[in-house]
Amino acid sequence: YVYHQMKTKTDDSRAEPGEIPLRYGSGEAEIVRVRTLGEDGEEKDTFTCGEAVCVQIEYQATERFKPINFFVTVTNDQDVRLCGTDFRKARFDGLDHIEGEGYVCCHLNSVPFRPGVYFLIVGIEVEGRVLDRKGRVGAFTIKPDPREGYFPPGRYGLFDVDSSWTVDCLGAEVCAR
């Protein structure tokens, strides 16, 4: 890949040789602002484990781009990519082009992350070409559920994964293998 680091008034990212810059793209469309919203639509940056997070991406495009693809990736404070989604993966066809100013919202339902600080990588693509990509934006904090404490009994790691246990392993033949 060849990355063109965008030069904007707000771009303070500096990549070391061989690293991917925090922001790059052709600059033909720009991510103007990224906000995290609660279920009530109000901006917030602290959520409880299991709560929904809405990522609102405001953009500005110098011309019409079609077909368009937005993406959101969540990373932890060590830049480990934990999950991501885009229009294609979500089979979203509610917006086939962009032109001028607007915004899109990515709804992360029931975010399963453990308490900590998380960051977003967001971007706009057209036919595989990156128009704008911004890393480490939209930082948000996951706090523990006050009913369960910081580390609920029997749960640990980066994600709070819904699980259950049985003694029959879906039938004896599965366990015998």
JSON list of C-alpha atoms in Angstrom, two decimals:
[
{"chain": "A", "resi": 1, "resn": "TYR", "atom": "CA", "xyz": [0.00, 0.00, 0.00]},
{"chain": "A", "resi": 2, "resn": "VAL", "atom": "CA", "xyz": [1.05, 3.57, -0.62]},
{"chain": "A", "resi": 3, "resn": "TYR", "atom": "CA", "xyz": [-0.17, 6.01, 1.99]},
{"chain": "A", "resi": 4, "resn": "HIS", "atom": "CA", "xyz": [-0.50, 9.70, 1.34]},
{"chain": "A", "resi": 5, "resn": "GLN", "atom": "CA", "xyz": [-0.44, 11.55, 4.65]},
{"chain": "A", "resi": 6, "resn": "MET", "atom": "CA", "xyz": [-3.04, 14.27, 4.54]},
{"chain": "A", "resi": 7, "resn": "LYS", "atom": "CA", "xyz": [-1.96, 17.79, 5.39]},
{"chain": "A", "resi": 8, "resn": "THR", "atom": "CA", "xyz": [-4.75, 19.55, 7.27]},
{"chain": "A", "resi": 9, "resn": "LYS", "atom": "CA", "xyz": [-4.99, 22.21, 9.93]},
{"chain": "A", "resi": 10, "resn": "THR", "atom": "CA", "xyz": [-5.96, 19.60, 12.52]},
{"chain": "A", "resi": 11, "resn": "ASP", "atom": "CA", "xyz": [-3.51, 16.88, 11.55]},
{"chain": "A", "resi": 12, "resn": "ASP", "atom": "CA", "xyz": [-0.80, 16.54, 14.17]},
{"chain": "A", "resi": 13, "resn": "SER", "atom": "CA", "xyz": [0.08, 12.93, 13.38]},
{"chain": "A", "resi": 14, "resn": "ARG", "atom": "CA", "xyz": [3.66, 12.06, 12.51]},
{"chain": "A", "resi": 15, "resn": "ALA", "atom": "CA", "xyz": [4.51, 8.57, 11.37]},
{"chain": "A", "resi": 16, "resn": "GLU", "atom": "CA", "xyz": [7.92, 7.02, 11.75]},
{"chain": "A", "resi": 17, "resn": "PRO", "atom": "CA", "xyz": [9.46, 5.50, 8.60]},
{"chain": "A", "resi": 18, "resn": "GLY", "atom": "CA", "xyz": [7.67, 2.21, 7.85]},
{"chain": "A", "resi": 19, "resn": "GLU", "atom": "CA", "xyz": [4.68, 3.04, 10.11]},
{"chain": "A", "resi": 20, "resn": "ILE", "atom": "CA", "xyz": [1.19, 3.85, 8.94]},
{"chain": "A", "resi": 21, "resn": "PRO", "atom": "CA", "xyz": [0.34, 7.46, 9.83]},
{"chain": "A", "resi": 22, "resn": "LEU", "atom": "CA", "xyz": [-2.63, 8.17, 12.08]},
{"chain": "A", "resi": 23, "resn": "ARG", "atom": "CA", "xyz": [-4.26, 10.02, 9.20]},
{"chain": "A", "resi": 24, "resn": "TYR", "atom": "CA", "xyz": [-3.97, 9.40, 5.50]},
{"chain": "A", "resi": 25, "resn": "GLY", "atom": "CA", "xyz": [-6.01, 9.38, 2.30]},
{"chain": "A", "resi": 26, "resn": "SER", "atom": "CA", "xyz": [-6.46, 11.29, -0.92]},
{"chain": "A", "resi": 27, "resn": "GLY", "atom": "CA", "xyz": [-8.15, 14.22, 0.85]},
{"chain": "A", "resi": 28, "resn": "GLU", "atom": "CA", "xyz": [-11.01, 14.33, -1.66]},
{"chain": "A", "resi": 29, "resn": "ALA", "atom": "CA", "xyz": [-13.39, 13.68, 1.24]},
{"chain": "A", "resi": 30, "resn": "GLU", "atom": "CA", "xyz": [-12.65, 14.53, 4.84]},
{"chain": "A", "resi": 31, "resn": "ILE", "atom": "CA", "xyz": [-13.76, 13.22, 8.20]},
{"chain": "A", "resi": 32, "resn": "VAL", "atom": "CA", "xyz": [-14.60, 16.46, 9.97]},
{"chain": "A", "resi": 33, "resn": "ARG", "atom": "CA", "xyz": [-15.59, 15.16, 13.39]},
{"chain": "A", "resi": 34, "resn": "VAL", "atom": "CA", "xyz": [-16.11, 11.88, 15.25]},
{"chain": "A", "resi": 35, "resn": "ARG", "atom": "CA", "xyz": [-18.34, 11.66, 18.32]},
{"chain": "A", "resi": 36, "resn": "THR", "atom": "CA", "xyz": [-19.52, 8.84, 20.56]},
{"chain": "A", "resi": 37, "resn": "LEU", "atom": "CA", "xyz": [-23.17, 9.01, 21.54]},
{"chain": "A", "resi": 38, "resn": "GLY", "atom": "CA", "xyz": [-25.26, 7.20, 24.11]},
{"chain": "A", "resi": 39, "resn": "GLU", "atom": "CA", "xyz": [-28.57, 5.48, 23.45]},
{"chain": "A", "resi": 40, "resn": "ASP", "atom": "CA", "xyz": [-30.33, 8.82, 24.06]},
{"chain": "A", "resi": 41, "resn": "GLY", "atom": "CA", "xyz": [-28.37, 10.43, 21.20]},
{"chain": "A", "resi": 42, "resn": "GLU", "atom": "CA", "xyz": [-26.40, 12.67, 23.55]},
{"chain": "A", "resi": 43, "resn": "GLU", "atom": "CA", "xyz": [-22.62, 12.91, 23.24]},
{"chain": "A", "resi": 44, "resn": "LYS", "atom": "CA", "xyz": [-20.74, 11.01, 25.92]},
{"chain": "A", "resi": 45, "resn": "ASP", "atom": "CA", "xyz": [-17.37, 9.37, 26.37]},
{"chain": "A", "resi": 46, "resn": "THR", "atom": "CA", "xyz": [-18.00, 6.97, 29.27]},
{"chain": "A", "resi": 47, "resn": "PHE", "atom": "CA", "xyz": [-20.05, 3.80, 28.91]},
{"chain": "A", "resi": 48, "resn": "THR", "atom": "CA", "xyz": [-20.77, 0.75, 31.03]},
{"chain": "A", "resi": 49, "resn": "CYS", "atom": "CA", "xyz": [-19.65, -2.70, 29.87]},
{"chain": "A", "resi": 50, "resn": "GLY", "atom": "CA", "xyz": [-22.47, -4.09, 27.71]},
{"chain": "A", "resi": 51, "resn": "GLU", "atom": "CA", "xyz": [-23.92, -0.69, 26.83]},
{"chain": "A", "resi": 52, "resn": "ALA", "atom": "CA", "xyz": [-24.50, 0.37, 23.21]},
{"chain": "A", "resi": 53, "resn": "VAL", "atom": "CA", "xyz": [-22.14, 2.97, 21.66]},
{"chain": "A", "resi": 54, "resn": "CYS", "atom": "CA", "xyz": [-23.08, 5.04, 18.61]},
{"chain": "A", "resi": 55, "resn": "VAL", "atom": "CA", "xyz": [-20.14, 6.37, 16.56]},
{"chain": "A", "resi": 56, "resn": "GLN", "atom": "CA", "xyz": [-21.17, 9.44, 14.58]},
{"chain": "A", "resi": 57, "resn": "ILE", "atom": "CA", "xyz": [-18.85, 10.37, 11.70]},
{"chain": "A", "resi": 58, "resn": "GLU", "atom": "CA", "xyz": [-19.30, 13.81, 10.15]},
{"chain": "A", "resi": 59, "resn": "TYR", "atom": "CA", "xyz": [-17.82, 14.20, 6.68]},
{"chain": "A", "resi": 60, "resn": "GLN", "atom": "CA", "xyz": [-17.32, 16.70, 3.90]},
{"chain": "A", "resi": 61, "resn": "ALA", "atom": "CA", "xyz": [-16.80, 15.66, 0.27]},
{"chain": "A", "resi": 62, "resn": "THR", "atom": "CA", "xyz": [-15.50, 17.94, -2.47]},
{"chain": "A", "resi": 63, "resn": "GLU", "atom": "CA", "xyz": [-17.43, 16.01, -5.12]},
{"chain": "A", "resi": 64, "resn": "ARG", "atom": "CA", "xyz": [-19.81, 13.07, -5.51]},
{"chain": "A", "resi": 65, "resn": "PHE", "atom": "CA", "xyz": [-18.35, 9.66, -4.61]},
{"chain": "A", "resi": 66, "resn": "LYS", "atom": "CA", "xyz": [-20.06, 6.35, -5.37]},
{"chain": "A", "resi": 67, "resn": "PRO", "atom": "CA", "xyz": [-20.05, 3.53, -4.26]},
{"chain": "A", "resi": 68, "resn": "ILE", "atom": "CA", "xyz": [-19.08, 4.68, -0.78]},
{"chain": "A", "resi": 69, "resn": "ASN", "atom": "CA", "xyz": [-17.86, 2.68, 2.19]},
{"chain": "A", "resi": 70, "resn": "PHE", "atom": "CA", "xyz": [-17.36, 3.94, 5.76]},
{"chain": "A", "resi": 71, "resn": "PHE", "atom": "CA", "xyz": [-15.54, 1.87, 8.36]},
{"chain": "A", "resi": 72, "resn": "VAL", "atom": "CA", "xyz": [-15.06, 1.87, 12.13]},
{"chain": "A", "resi": 73, "resn": "THR", "atom": "CA", "xyz": [-12.43, -0.11, 14.04]},
{"chain": "A", "resi": 74, "resn": "VAL", "atom": "CA", "xyz": [-12.10, -0.20, 17.83]},
{"chain": "A", "resi": 75, "resn": "THR", "atom": "CA", "xyz": [-8.61, -0.47, 19.36]},
{"chain": "A", "resi": 76, "resn": "ASN", "atom": "CA", "xyz": [-7.38, -0.64, 22.91]},
{"chain": "A", "resi": 77, "resn": "ASP", "atom": "CA", "xyz": [-4.77, 1.68, 24.43]},
{"chain": "A", "resi": 78, "resn": "GLN", "atom": "CA", "xyz": [-2.00, -0.51, 22.97]},
{"chain": "A", "resi": 79, "resn": "ASP", "atom": "CA", "xyz": [-3.40, -0.13, 19.41]},
{"chain": "A", "resi": 80, "resn": "VAL", "atom": "CA", "xyz": [-4.60, -3.75, 19.26]},
{"chain": "A", "resi": 81, "resn": "ARG", "atom": "CA", "xyz": [-7.52, -3.89, 16.84]},
{"chain": "A", "resi": 82, "resn": "LEU", "atom": "CA", "xyz": [-10.39, -5.50, 18.73]},
{"chain": "A", "resi": 83, "resn": "CYS", "atom": "CA", "xyz": [-13.22, -5.34, 16.21]},
{"chain": "A", "resi": 84, "resn": "GLY", "atom": "CA", "xyz": [-14.39, -3.47, 13.18]},
{"chain": "A", "resi": 85, "resn": "THR", "atom": "CA", "xyz": [-17.25, -3.05, 10.77]},
{"chain": "A", "resi": 86, "resn": "ASP", "atom": "CA", "xyz": [-18.04, -1.29, 7.52]},
{"chain": "A", "resi": 87, "resn": "PHE", "atom": "CA", "xyz": [-20.93, -0.82, 5.11]},
{"chain": "A", "resi": 88, "resn": "ARG", "atom": "CA", "xyz": [-20.04, -4.02, 3.24]},
{"chain": "A", "resi": 89, "resn": "LYS", "atom": "CA", "xyz": [-19.72, -6.26, 6.31]},
{"chain": "A", "resi": 90, "resn": "ALA", "atom": "CA", "xyz": [-22.98, -4.89, 7.71]},
{"chain": "A", "resi": 91, "resn": "ARG", "atom": "CA", "xyz": [-24.66, -5.18, 4.27]},
{"chain": "A", "resi": 92, "resn": "PHE", "atom": "CA", "xyz": [-25.73, -1.55, 4.65]},
{"chain": "A", "resi": 93, "resn": "ASP", "atom": "CA", "xyz": [-27.09, -0.01, 1.47]},
{"chain": "A", "resi": 94, "resn": "GLY", "atom": "CA", "xyz": [-28.84, 3.03, 2.95]},
{"chain": "A", "resi": 95, "resn": "LEU", "atom": "CA", "xyz": [-26.23, 5.43, 1.55]},
{"chain": "A", "resi": 96, "resn": "ASP", "atom": "CA", "xyz": [-24.78, 4.70, -1.89]},
{"chain": "A", "resi": 97, "resn": "HIS", "atom": "CA", "xyz": [-22.91, 7.98, -2.38]},
{"chain": "A", "resi": 98, "resn": "ILE", "atom": "CA", "xyz": [-21.69, 11.08, -0.57]},
{"chain": "A", "resi": 99, "resn": "GLU", "atom": "CA", "xyz": [-21.49, 14.67, -1.75]},
{"chain": "A", "resi": 100, "resn": "GLY", "atom": "CA", "xyz": [-21.08, 17.84, 0.30]},
{"chain": "A", "resi": 101, "resn": "GLU", "atom": "CA", "xyz": [-21.56, 17.60, 4.07]},
{"chain": "A", "resi": 102, "resn": "GLY", "atom": "CA", "xyz": [-23.30, 14.91, 6.10]},
{"chain": "A", "resi": 103, "resn": "TYR", "atom": "CA", "xyz": [-22.88, 12.25, 8.73]},
{"chain": "A", "resi": 104, "resn": "VAL", "atom": "CA", "xyz": [-23.29, 8.53, 9.26]},
{"chain": "A", "resi": 105, "resn": "CYS", "atom": "CA", "xyz": [-23.76, 6.61, 12.49]},
{"chain": "A", "resi": 106, "resn": "CYS", "atom": "CA", "xyz": [-22.31, 3.20, 13.32]},
{"chain": "A", "resi": 107, "resn": "HIS", "atom": "CA", "xyz": [-24.24, 1.51, 16.12]},
{"chain": "A", "resi": 108, "resn": "LEU", "atom": "CA", "xyz": [-22.07, -0.82, 18.21]},
{"chain": "A", "resi": 109, "resn": "ASN", "atom": "CA", "xyz": [-24.71, -2.79, 20.07]},
{"chain": "A", "resi": 110, "resn": "SER", "atom": "CA", "xyz": [-23.89, -4.07, 23.53]},
{"chain": "A", "resi": 111, "resn": "VAL", "atom": "CA", "xyz": [-20.12, -3.38, 23.53]},
{"chain": "A", "resi": 112, "resn": "PRO", "atom": "CA", "xyz": [-18.54, -6.29, 25.45]},
{"chain": "A", "resi": 113, "resn": "PHE", "atom": "CA", "xyz": [-15.24, -4.65, 26.42]},
{"chain": "A", "resi": 114, "resn": "ARG", "atom": "CA", "xyz": [-13.75, -4.81, 29.88]},
{"chain": "A", "resi": 115, "resn": "PRO", "atom": "CA", "xyz": [-13.17, -1.54, 31.76]},
{"chain": "A", "resi": 116, "resn": "GLY", "atom": "CA", "xyz": [-10.52, 0.64, 30.11]},
{"chain": "A", "resi": 117, "resn": "VAL", "atom": "CA", "xyz": [-9.90, 3.30, 27.46]},
{"chain": "A", "resi": 118, "resn": "TYR", "atom": "CA", "xyz": [-10.63, 2.52, 23.81]},
{"chain": "A", "resi": 119, "resn": "PHE", "atom": "CA", "xyz": [-9.98, 4.38, 20.57]},
{"chain": "A", "resi": 120, "resn": "LEU", "atom": "CA", "xyz": [-11.55, 4.47, 17.13]},
{"chain": "A", "resi": 121, "resn": "ILE", "atom": "CA", "xyz": [-10.11, 4.26, 13.65]},
{"chain": "A", "resi": 122, "resn": "VAL", "atom": "CA", "xyz": [-12.60, 5.63, 11.14]},
{"chain": "A", "resi": 123, "resn": "GLY", "atom": "CA", "xyz": [-12.45, 6.02, 7.40]},
{"chain": "A", "resi": 124, "resn": "ILE", "atom": "CA", "xyz": [-14.11, 6.67, 4.07]},
{"chain": "A", "resi": 125, "resn": "GLU", "atom": "CA", "xyz": [-13.35, 4.59, 0.98]},
{"chain": "A", "resi": 126, "resn": "VAL", "atom": "CA", "xyz": [-14.58, 4.50, -2.58]},
{"chain": "A", "resi": 127, "resn": "GLU", "atom": "CA", "xyz": [-13.87, 1.34, -4.61]},
{"chain": "A", "resi": 128, "resn": "GLY", "atom": "CA", "xyz": [-11.03, 0.39, -2.26]},
{"chain": "A", "resi": 129, "resn": "ARG", "atom": "CA", "xyz": [-9.36, 3.82, -2.44]},
{"chain": "A", "resi": 130, "resn": "VAL", "atom": "CA", "xyz": [-9.00, 5.61, 0.91]},
{"chain": "A", "resi": 131, "resn": "LEU", "atom": "CA", "xyz": [-10.38, 9.15, 0.81]},
{"chain": "A", "resi": 132, "resn": "ASP", "atom": "CA", "xyz": [-9.71, 9.78, 4.50]},
{"chain": "A", "resi": 133, "resn": "ARG", "atom": "CA", "xyz": [-8.69, 7.60, 7.44]},
{"chain": "A", "resi": 134, "resn": "LYS", "atom": "CA", "xyz": [-8.17, 8.84, 10.98]},
{"chain": "A", "resi": 135, "resn": "GLY", "atom": "CA", "xyz": [-6.73, 6.81, 13.82]},
{"chain": "A", "resi": 136, "resn": "ARG", "atom": "CA", "xyz": [-6.99, 7.26, 17.59]},
{"chain": "A", "resi": 137, "resn": "VAL", "atom": "CA", "xyz": [-10.08, 9.44, 17.41]},
{"chain": "A", "resi": 138, "resn": "GLY", "atom": "CA", "xyz": [-13.26, 9.25, 19.45]},
{"chain": "A", "resi": 139, "resn": "ALA", "atom": "CA", "xyz": [-11.64, 7.91, 22.63]},
{"chain": "A", "resi": 140, "resn": "PHE", "atom": "CA", "xyz": [-14.15, 6.44, 25.03]},
{"chain": "A", "resi": 141, "resn": "THR", "atom": "CA", "xyz": [-13.99, 4.75, 28.41]},
{"chain": "A", "resi": 142, "resn": "ILE", "atom": "CA", "xyz": [-15.74, 1.58, 29.50]},
{"chain": "A", "resi": 143, "resn": "LYS", "atom": "CA", "xyz": [-16.45, 1.53, 33.21]},
{"chain": "A", "resi": 144, "resn": "PRO", "atom": "CA", "xyz": [-17.43, -1.53, 35.21]},
{"chain": "A", "resi": 145, "resn": "ASP", "atom": "CA", "xyz": [-21.06, -2.35, 35.81]},
{"chain": "A", "resi": 146, "resn": "PRO", "atom": "CA", "xyz": [-21.61, -1.09, 39.37]},
{"chain": "A", "resi": 147, "resn": "ARG", "atom": "CA", "xyz": [-23.65, -4.22, 40.15]},
{"chain": "A", "resi": 148, "resn": "GLU", "atom": "CA", "xyz": [-20.71, -6.52, 39.28]},
{"chain": "A", "resi": 149, "resn": "GLY", "atom": "CA", "xyz": [-17.52, -4.65, 40.21]},
{"chain": "A", "resi": 150, "resn": "TYR", "atom": "CA", "xyz": [-14.35, -4.23, 38.17]},
{"chain": "A", "resi": 151, "resn": "PHE", "atom": "CA", "xyz": [-13.78, -7.92, 37.58]},
{"chain": "A", "resi": 152, "resn": "PRO", "atom": "CA", "xyz": [-17.05, -9.82, 37.96]},
{"chain": "A", "resi": 153, "resn": "PRO", "atom": "CA", "xyz": [-16.56, -13.36, 39.30]},
{"chain": "A", "resi": 154, "resn": "GLY", "atom": "CA", "xyz": [-15.54, -15.79, 36.53]},
{"chain": "A", "resi": 155, "resn": "ARG", "atom": "CA", "xyz": [-14.89, -13.10, 33.91]},
{"chain": "A", "resi": 156, "resn": "TYR", "atom": "CA", "xyz": [-11.59, -11.71, 32.71]},
{"chain": "A", "resi": 157, "resn": "GLY", "atom": "CA", "xyz": [-9.77, -10.62, 29.55]},
{"chain": "A", "resi": 158, "resn": "LEU", "atom": "CA", "xyz": [-10.48, -7.88, 26.99]},
{"chain": "A", "resi": 159, "resn": "PHE", "atom": "CA", "xyz": [-14.08, -8.86, 26.26]},
{"chain": "A", "resi": 160, "resn": "ASP", "atom": "CA", "xyz": [-17.06, -9.68, 28.40]},
{"chain": "A", "resi": 161, "resn": "VAL", "atom": "CA", "xyz": [-18.25, -12.70, 26.40]},
{"chain": "A", "resi": 162, "resn": "ASP", "atom": "CA", "xyz": [-21.64, -14.18, 27.12]},
{"chain": "A", "resi": 163, "resn": "SER", "atom": "CA", "xyz": [-21.08, -17.83, 28.00]},
{"chain": "A", "resi": 164, "resn": "SER", "atom": "CA", "xyz": [-22.61, -20.79, 29.74]},
{"chain": "A", "resi": 165, "resn": "TRP", "atom": "CA", "xyz": [-21.40, -24.20, 30.97]},
{"chain": "A", "resi": 166, "resn": "THR", "atom": "CA", "xyz": [-22.80, -27.70, 30.85]},
{"chain": "A", "resi": 167, "resn": "VAL", "atom": "CA", "xyz": [-21.55, -31.14, 31.82]},
{"chain": "A", "resi": 168, "resn": "ASP", "atom": "CA", "xyz": [-22.74, -32.96, 28.70]},
{"chain": "A", "resi": 169, "resn": "CYS", "atom": "CA", "xyz": [-20.78, -31.01, 26.00]},
{"chain": "A", "resi": 170, "resn": "LEU", "atom": "CA", "xyz": [-23.74, -31.09, 23.61]},
{"chain": "A", "resi": 171, "resn": "GLY", "atom": "CA", "xyz": [-23.82, -34.87, 23.83]},
{"chain": "A", "resi": 172, "resn": "ALA", "atom": "CA", "xyz": [-21.34, -37.51, 24.93]},
{"chain": "A", "resi": 173, "resn": "GLU", "atom": "CA", "xyz": [-20.14, -38.22, 21.38]},
{"chain": "A", "resi": 174, "resn": "VAL", "atom": "CA", "xyz": [-18.71, -34.69, 21.03]},
{"chain": "A", "resi": 175, "resn": "CYS", "atom": "CA", "xyz": [-16.72, -34.99, 24.31]},
{"chain": "A", "resi": 176, "resn": "ALA", "atom": "CA", "xyz": [-15.41, -38.45, 23.39]},
{"chain": "A", "resi": 177, "resn": "ARG", "atom": "CA", "xyz": [-13.62, -37.15, 20.26]}
]
